[in-house]
Amino acid sequence: MEMDNADLPILTVGYGGRTLPELLGLLERFQVKVLVDVRSVPHSRSRPDFSRPNLEPAVRAAGVRYVYQGVYLGGRPECPECYVDGRLDYARVREQPFYREGIQRLEKAHAQGMRMALLCSEAKPEECHRARLIGESLHGMGYAVQHLDKDGSLQPHAVLRQRLKDAGRSLFTVSPEDDVDREAPPPSPDARRTPDASAPDDGRALAMLRSIWGYDAFRSLQETVVLGAVQGKDALLVMPTGGGKSLCYQLPALLREGLTVVVSPLISLMQDQVDSLRQMGVAAEFLNSSLDHETARSVRDRVRSGEVKLLYLAPETLLRPETLALLDQSRVGTFAVDEAHCISSWGHDFRPEYRRLAPLRQRWPQAACLALTATATPRVREDIQRQLAIPPDRVFVASFDRENLFLAVRPREDGLSQLRAFLKTRKGSSGIVYCGTRRQVEEVAAGLRAAGWNARPYHAGMEDTNRRETQRAFVRDEVEIIV
């Protein structure tokens, strides 16, 4: 039975003690259309089926929209006023602008008549601190809030309040039995990598790594580079693809004052990273030729107002007079030069515009500089270091031993038939097929689709909107193969 929006309840539901099919069954039973994940960390080591990479596609397949809002609707490491004696105080969290923004987002969704459920870790609502916190806020605003109890029954928020009162517990005080952030407890001293002796101990960085990215510990060299960047130290980092380079400037951007400008040569890479950051609640934007005039103007206004923490720019866009003027009006704290091998004439992908980045260090002397690349010979490293004036002791090179990678070369006979035979051994996996020309891309993609594979072409001759949609579909696992 359809209800007016005013009477439409907002549910809370936890997955503790439930299987994923059981949770999906509850969403169907209560006609939930939007699942809002309000966990502090959308990942679970003990229950990997409820980690976001597994949960989100399963929820979507059930016809329910998945939205992660945990960074808005709870404590954040960069909010020191949210803590008392090192523990979150949810009465203070409710006063923060980011929390109010999160509540406003829930209000907008509710106004559209969509039945929502807020996802917690604990099945018993009084054990879920976020169910209590958000439920009390919404209840006080006049919304009908109902908590899905461990036994599958619905309990009005007033019943939860009475339960807590009878137990002598507070809605907002985090007590030991609440088991805050159960899914990502602090790693034991034995489990953590010994930090670099020169790097300061900064619990904020580790807390943010857990709360936003969902990792328990830094990988090799990440901690040294991140903590140095938070202090405003320059660095050149050479790390293989997939090693976690982007984290080394994204995380410090949230702990460091001012704007982090990320120089990137690829529009598709900008789009991918900005989309990922936005999903985690990070204020990130890009400026490039794919934006229309109104959208670009809106981004520039947000940068000037200080709302944006990371701004992605191609070197050509960065060097335009209007962009330089924009950054003069902003508080630039860090320049992160991605694909930094492009700065060197000895590099395999030299871009002349990268050579013109060096003078920016004089224009904004207060800004730290991080140069990052996956491919740099000693000669290229020396060139990058010299161009960007990075001290020799701030050059870091990670190990390139990648046990998960396998490379093989085979004679070409019938390319498409060979490719189909190879794909038959990789059913259920995603992949990228590289071709030498746009025509080959279209032909191979069409051949794979004719053979029953979910494949799409991707090349520079496509319309920008089509390319963006193809990239989004691949990232969201809606397309298996990109050619």
JSON list of C-alpha atoms in Angstrom, two decimals, residues 325-452:
[
{"chain": "A", "resi": 325, "resn": "ALA", "atom": "CA", "xyz": [44.27, 33.41, -11.79]},
{"chain": "A", "resi": 326, "resn": "LEU", "atom": "CA", "xyz": [41.81, 30.97, -10.19]},
{"chain": "A", "resi": 327, "resn": "LEU", "atom": "CA", "xyz": [44.59, 29.35, -8.17]},
{"chain": "A", "resi": 328, "resn": "ASP", "atom": "CA", "xyz": [45.90, 32.78, -7.17]},
{"chain": "A", "resi": 329, "resn": "GLN", "atom": "CA", "xyz": [42.46, 33.38, -5.64]},
{"chain": "A", "resi": 330, "resn": "SER", "atom": "CA", "xyz": [42.58, 30.03, -3.84]},
{"chain": "A", "resi": 331, "resn": "ARG", "atom": "CA", "xyz": [44.76, 28.71, -1.06]},
{"chain": "A", "resi": 332, "resn": "VAL", "atom": "CA", "xyz": [46.98, 26.16, -2.79]},
{"chain": "A", "resi": 333, "resn": "GLY", "atom": "CA", "xyz": [48.57, 23.79, -0.30]},
{"chain": "A", "resi": 334, "resn": "THR", "atom": "CA", "xyz": [49.96, 21.00, -2.51]},
{"chain": "A", "resi": 335, "resn": "PHE", "atom": "CA", "xyz": [50.77, 20.23, -6.14]},
{"chain": "A", "resi": 336, "resn": "ALA", "atom": "CA", "xyz": [50.61, 16.52, -6.97]},
{"chain": "A", "resi": 337, "resn": "VAL", "atom": "CA", "xyz": [52.15, 15.77, -10.36]},
{"chain": "A", "resi": 338, "resn": "ASP", "atom": "CA", "xyz": [50.81, 12.40, -11.49]},
{"chain": "A", "resi": 339, "resn": "GLU", "atom": "CA", "xyz": [52.48, 10.46, -14.33]},
{"chain": "A", "resi": 340, "resn": "ALA", "atom": "CA", "xyz": [55.54, 12.56, -13.52]},
{"chain": "A", "resi": 341, "resn": "HIS", "atom": "CA", "xyz": [57.74, 10.73, -16.06]},
{"chain": "A", "resi": 342, "resn": "CYS", "atom": "CA", "xyz": [56.01, 12.96, -18.65]},
{"chain": "A", "resi": 343, "resn": "ILE", "atom": "CA", "xyz": [58.15, 15.83, -17.37]},
{"chain": "A", "resi": 344, "resn": "SER", "atom": "CA", "xyz": [61.38, 14.23, -18.61]},
{"chain": "A", "resi": 345, "resn": "SER", "atom": "CA", "xyz": [62.58, 14.26, -22.20]},
{"chain": "A", "resi": 346, "resn": "TRP", "atom": "CA", "xyz": [64.14, 10.89, -21.36]},
{"chain": "A", "resi": 347, "resn": "GLY", "atom": "CA", "xyz": [60.73, 9.47, -20.44]},
{"chain": "A", "resi": 348, "resn": "HIS", "atom": "CA", "xyz": [58.73, 7.19, -22.75]},
{"chain": "A", "resi": 349, "resn": "ASP", "atom": "CA", "xyz": [55.70, 9.51, -22.75]},
{"chain": "A", "resi": 350, "resn": "PHE", "atom": "CA", "xyz": [57.25, 12.99, -22.80]},
{"chain": "A", "resi": 351, "resn": "ARG", "atom": "CA", "xyz": [54.72, 15.87, -22.76]},
{"chain": "A", "resi": 352, "resn": "PRO", "atom": "CA", "xyz": [56.31, 19.30, -23.41]},
{"chain": "A", "resi": 353, "resn": "GLU", "atom": "CA", "xyz": [53.66, 21.00, -21.27]},
{"chain": "A", "resi": 354, "resn": "TYR", "atom": "CA", "xyz": [55.00, 19.16, -18.23]},
{"chain": "A", "resi": 355, "resn": "ARG", "atom": "CA", "xyz": [58.29, 21.04, -18.61]},
{"chain": "A", "resi": 356, "resn": "ARG", "atom": "CA", "xyz": [56.42, 24.27, -17.91]},
{"chain": "A", "resi": 357, "resn": "LEU", "atom": "CA", "xyz": [55.31, 23.11, -14.48]},
{"chain": "A", "resi": 358, "resn": "ALA", "atom": "CA", "xyz": [58.64, 23.93, -12.82]},
{"chain": "A", "resi": 359, "resn": "PRO", "atom": "CA", "xyz": [57.98, 27.73, -12.60]},
{"chain": "A", "resi": 360, "resn": "LEU", "atom": "CA", "xyz": [54.81, 27.03, -10.60]},
{"chain": "A", "resi": 361, "resn": "ARG", "atom": "CA", "xyz": [57.01, 26.21, -7.64]},
{"chain": "A", "resi": 362, "resn": "GLN", "atom": "CA", "xyz": [58.20, 29.81, -7.61]},
{"chain": "A", "resi": 363, "resn": "ARG", "atom": "CA", "xyz": [54.67, 31.17, -8.07]},
{"chain": "A", "resi": 364, "resn": "TRP", "atom": "CA", "xyz": [53.36, 29.20, -5.06]},
{"chain": "A", "resi": 365, "resn": "PRO", "atom": "CA", "xyz": [56.45, 28.64, -2.88]},
{"chain": "A", "resi": 366, "resn": "GLN", "atom": "CA", "xyz": [54.33, 27.64, 0.14]},
{"chain": "A", "resi": 367, "resn": "ALA", "atom": "CA", "xyz": [52.88, 24.62, -1.68]},
{"chain": "A", "resi": 368, "resn": "ALA", "atom": "CA", "xyz": [54.37, 21.17, -1.24]},
{"chain": "A", "resi": 369, "resn": "CYS", "atom": "CA", "xyz": [55.16, 19.17, -4.38]},
{"chain": "A", "resi": 370, "resn": "LEU", "atom": "CA", "xyz": [54.56, 15.45, -4.81]},
{"chain": "A", "resi": 371, "resn": "ALA", "atom": "CA", "xyz": [55.70, 13.81, -8.05]},
{"chain": "A", "resi": 372, "resn": "LEU", "atom": "CA", "xyz": [54.40, 10.29, -8.71]},
{"chain": "A", "resi": 373, "resn": "THR", "atom": "CA", "xyz": [55.03, 7.77, -11.46]},
{"chain": "A", "resi": 374, "resn": "ALA", "atom": "CA", "xyz": [55.05, 4.03, -12.07]},
{"chain": "A", "resi": 375, "resn": "THR", "atom": "CA", "xyz": [57.82, 4.11, -14.67]},
{"chain": "A", "resi": 376, "resn": "ALA", "atom": "CA", "xyz": [61.08, 6.00, -14.21]},
{"chain": "A", "resi": 377, "resn": "THR", "atom": "CA", "xyz": [64.65, 4.88, -14.90]},
{"chain": "A", "resi": 378, "resn": "PRO", "atom": "CA", "xyz": [67.39, 6.41, -12.73]},
{"chain": "A", "resi": 379, "resn": "ARG", "atom": "CA", "xyz": [68.03, 8.96, -15.48]},
{"chain": "A", "resi": 380, "resn": "VAL", "atom": "CA", "xyz": [64.35, 9.95, -15.60]},
{"chain": "A", "resi": 381, "resn": "ARG", "atom": "CA", "xyz": [64.18, 10.16, -11.81]},
{"chain": "A", "resi": 382, "resn": "GLU", "atom": "CA", "xyz": [67.12, 12.55, -11.75]},
{"chain": "A", "resi": 383, "resn": "ASP", "atom": "CA", "xyz": [65.44, 14.71, -14.39]},
{"chain": "A", "resi": 384, "resn": "ILE", "atom": "CA", "xyz": [62.13, 14.86, -12.47]},
{"chain": "A", "resi": 385, "resn": "GLN", "atom": "CA", "xyz": [63.93, 15.63, -9.25]},
{"chain": "A", "resi": 386, "resn": "ARG", "atom": "CA", "xyz": [65.92, 18.44, -10.87]},
{"chain": "A", "resi": 387, "resn": "GLN", "atom": "CA", "xyz": [62.94, 19.97, -12.72]},
{"chain": "A", "resi": 388, "resn": "LEU", "atom": "CA", "xyz": [60.76, 20.11, -9.60]},
{"chain": "A", "resi": 389, "resn": "ALA", "atom": "CA", "xyz": [63.57, 20.87, -7.11]},
{"chain": "A", "resi": 390, "resn": "ILE", "atom": "CA", "xyz": [62.84, 17.84, -4.95]},
{"chain": "A", "resi": 391, "resn": "PRO", "atom": "CA", "xyz": [65.60, 17.09, -2.38]},
{"chain": "A", "resi": 392, "resn": "PRO", "atom": "CA", "xyz": [67.58, 13.88, -2.99]},
{"chain": "A", "resi": 393, "resn": "ASP", "atom": "CA", "xyz": [66.59, 12.45, 0.39]},
{"chain": "A", "resi": 394, "resn": "ARG", "atom": "CA", "xyz": [62.89, 12.74, -0.57]},
{"chain": "A", "resi": 395, "resn": "VAL", "atom": "CA", "xyz": [63.06, 10.25, -3.46]},
{"chain": "A", "resi": 396, "resn": "PHE", "atom": "CA", "xyz": [61.32, 6.94, -2.75]},
{"chain": "A", "resi": 397, "resn": "VAL", "atom": "CA", "xyz": [61.34, 3.86, -4.98]},
{"chain": "A", "resi": 398, "resn": "ALA", "atom": "CA", "xyz": [59.07, 0.93, -4.14]},
{"chain": "A", "resi": 399, "resn": "SER", "atom": "CA", "xyz": [59.67, -2.70, -5.01]},
{"chain": "A", "resi": 400, "resn": "PHE", "atom": "CA", "xyz": [58.46, -3.76, -8.45]},
{"chain": "A", "resi": 401, "resn": "ASP", "atom": "CA", "xyz": [57.99, -7.42, -7.54]},
{"chain": "A", "resi": 402, "resn": "ARG", "atom": "CA", "xyz": [54.34, -8.10, -8.46]},
{"chain": "A", "resi": 403, "resn": "GLU", "atom": "CA", "xyz": [53.50, -11.75, -7.80]},
{"chain": "A", "resi": 404, "resn": "ASN", "atom": "CA", "xyz": [49.93, -11.25, -9.04]},
{"chain": "A", "resi": 405, "resn": "LEU", "atom": "CA", "xyz": [51.00, -10.25, -12.57]},
{"chain": "A", "resi": 406, "resn": "PHE", "atom": "CA", "xyz": [51.75, -12.67, -15.40]},
{"chain": "A", "resi": 407, "resn": "LEU", "atom": "CA", "xyz": [53.06, -11.71, -18.84]},
{"chain": "A", "resi": 408, "resn": "ALA", "atom": "CA", "xyz": [53.07, -13.99, -21.87]},
{"chain": "A", "resi": 409, "resn": "VAL", "atom": "CA", "xyz": [53.67, -13.46, -25.60]},
{"chain": "A", "resi": 410, "resn": "ARG", "atom": "CA", "xyz": [52.21, -15.84, -28.19]},
{"chain": "A", "resi": 411, "resn": "PRO", "atom": "CA", "xyz": [52.28, -15.90, -32.02]},
{"chain": "A", "resi": 412, "resn": "ARG", "atom": "CA", "xyz": [49.22, -14.37, -33.67]},
{"chain": "A", "resi": 413, "resn": "GLU", "atom": "CA", "xyz": [47.26, -16.77, -35.87]},
{"chain": "A", "resi": 414, "resn": "ASP", "atom": "CA", "xyz": [43.58, -15.86, -35.92]},
{"chain": "A", "resi": 415, "resn": "GLY", "atom": "CA", "xyz": [43.42, -12.96, -33.48]},
{"chain": "A", "resi": 416, "resn": "LEU", "atom": "CA", "xyz": [39.69, -12.94, -32.73]},
{"chain": "A", "resi": 417, "resn": "SER", "atom": "CA", "xyz": [39.46, -16.74, -32.41]},
{"chain": "A", "resi": 418, "resn": "GLN", "atom": "CA", "xyz": [42.49, -16.75, -30.09]},
{"chain": "A", "resi": 419, "resn": "LEU", "atom": "CA", "xyz": [40.92, -14.03, -28.01]},
{"chain": "A", "resi": 420, "resn": "ARG", "atom": "CA", "xyz": [37.61, -15.89, -27.71]},
{"chain": "A", "resi": 421, "resn": "ALA", "atom": "CA", "xyz": [39.41, -19.08, -26.66]},
{"chain": "A", "resi": 422, "resn": "PHE", "atom": "CA", "xyz": [41.35, -17.13, -24.03]},
{"chain": "A", "resi": 423, "resn": "LEU", "atom": "CA", "xyz": [38.19, -15.48, -22.67]},
{"chain": "A", "resi": 424, "resn": "LYS", "atom": "CA", "xyz": [36.47, -18.85, -22.26]},
{"chain": "A", "resi": 425, "resn": "THR", "atom": "CA", "xyz": [39.03, -19.66, -19.58]},
{"chain": "A", "resi": 426, "resn": "ARG", "atom": "CA", "xyz": [38.31, -16.36, -17.79]},
{"chain": "A", "resi": 427, "resn": "LYS", "atom": "CA", "xyz": [34.51, -16.39, -17.49]},
{"chain": "A", "resi": 428, "resn": "GLY", "atom": "CA", "xyz": [33.22, -14.04, -14.81]},
{"chain": "A", "resi": 429, "resn": "SER", "atom": "CA", "xyz": [36.36, -11.87, -14.94]},
{"chain": "A", "resi": 430, "resn": "SER", "atom": "CA", "xyz": [36.72, -8.35, -16.28]},
{"chain": "A", "resi": 431, "resn": "GLY", "atom": "CA", "xyz": [39.41, -7.37, -18.76]},
{"chain": "A", "resi": 432, "resn": "ILE", "atom": "CA", "xyz": [40.84, -4.85, -21.21]},
{"chain": "A", "resi": 433, "resn": "VAL", "atom": "CA", "xyz": [41.76, -5.72, -24.81]},
{"chain": "A", "resi": 434, "resn": "TYR", "atom": "CA", "xyz": [44.22, -3.36, -26.53]},
{"chain": "A", "resi": 435, "resn": "CYS", "atom": "CA", "xyz": [44.20, -2.78, -30.31]},
{"chain": "A", "resi": 436, "resn": "GLY", "atom": "CA", "xyz": [46.40, -0.70, -32.59]},
{"chain": "A", "resi": 437, "resn": "THR", "atom": "CA", "xyz": [43.70, 1.32, -34.40]},
{"chain": "A", "resi": 438, "resn": "ARG", "atom": "CA", "xyz": [40.19, 2.63, -33.84]},
{"chain": "A", "resi": 439, "resn": "ARG", "atom": "CA", "xyz": [38.91, 0.41, -36.64]},
{"chain": "A", "resi": 440, "resn": "GLN", "atom": "CA", "xyz": [40.34, -2.68, -34.94]},
{"chain": "A", "resi": 441, "resn": "VAL", "atom": "CA", "xyz": [38.76, -1.59, -31.67]},
{"chain": "A", "resi": 442, "resn": "GLU", "atom": "CA", "xyz": [35.29, -1.40, -33.26]},
{"chain": "A", "resi": 443, "resn": "GLU", "atom": "CA", "xyz": [35.73, -4.71, -35.13]},
{"chain": "A", "resi": 444, "resn": "VAL", "atom": "CA", "xyz": [36.98, -6.64, -32.10]},
{"chain": "A", "resi": 445, "resn": "ALA", "atom": "CA", "xyz": [34.28, -5.23, -29.82]},
{"chain": "A", "resi": 446, "resn": "ALA", "atom": "CA", "xyz": [31.59, -6.15, -32.38]},
{"chain": "A", "resi": 447, "resn": "GLY", "atom": "CA", "xyz": [33.07, -9.64, -32.79]},
{"chain": "A", "resi": 448, "resn": "LEU", "atom": "CA", "xyz": [33.04, -10.26, -29.05]},
{"chain": "A", "resi": 449, "resn": "ARG", "atom": "CA", "xyz": [29.45, -9.05, -28.70]},
{"chain": "A", "resi": 450, "resn": "ALA", "atom": "CA", "xyz": [28.40, -11.34, -31.55]},
{"chain": "A", "resi": 451, "resn": "ALA", "atom": "CA", "xyz": [29.98, -14.21, -29.63]},
{"chain": "A", "resi": 452, "resn": "GLY", "atom": "CA", "xyz": [27.95, -13.37, -26.52]}
]
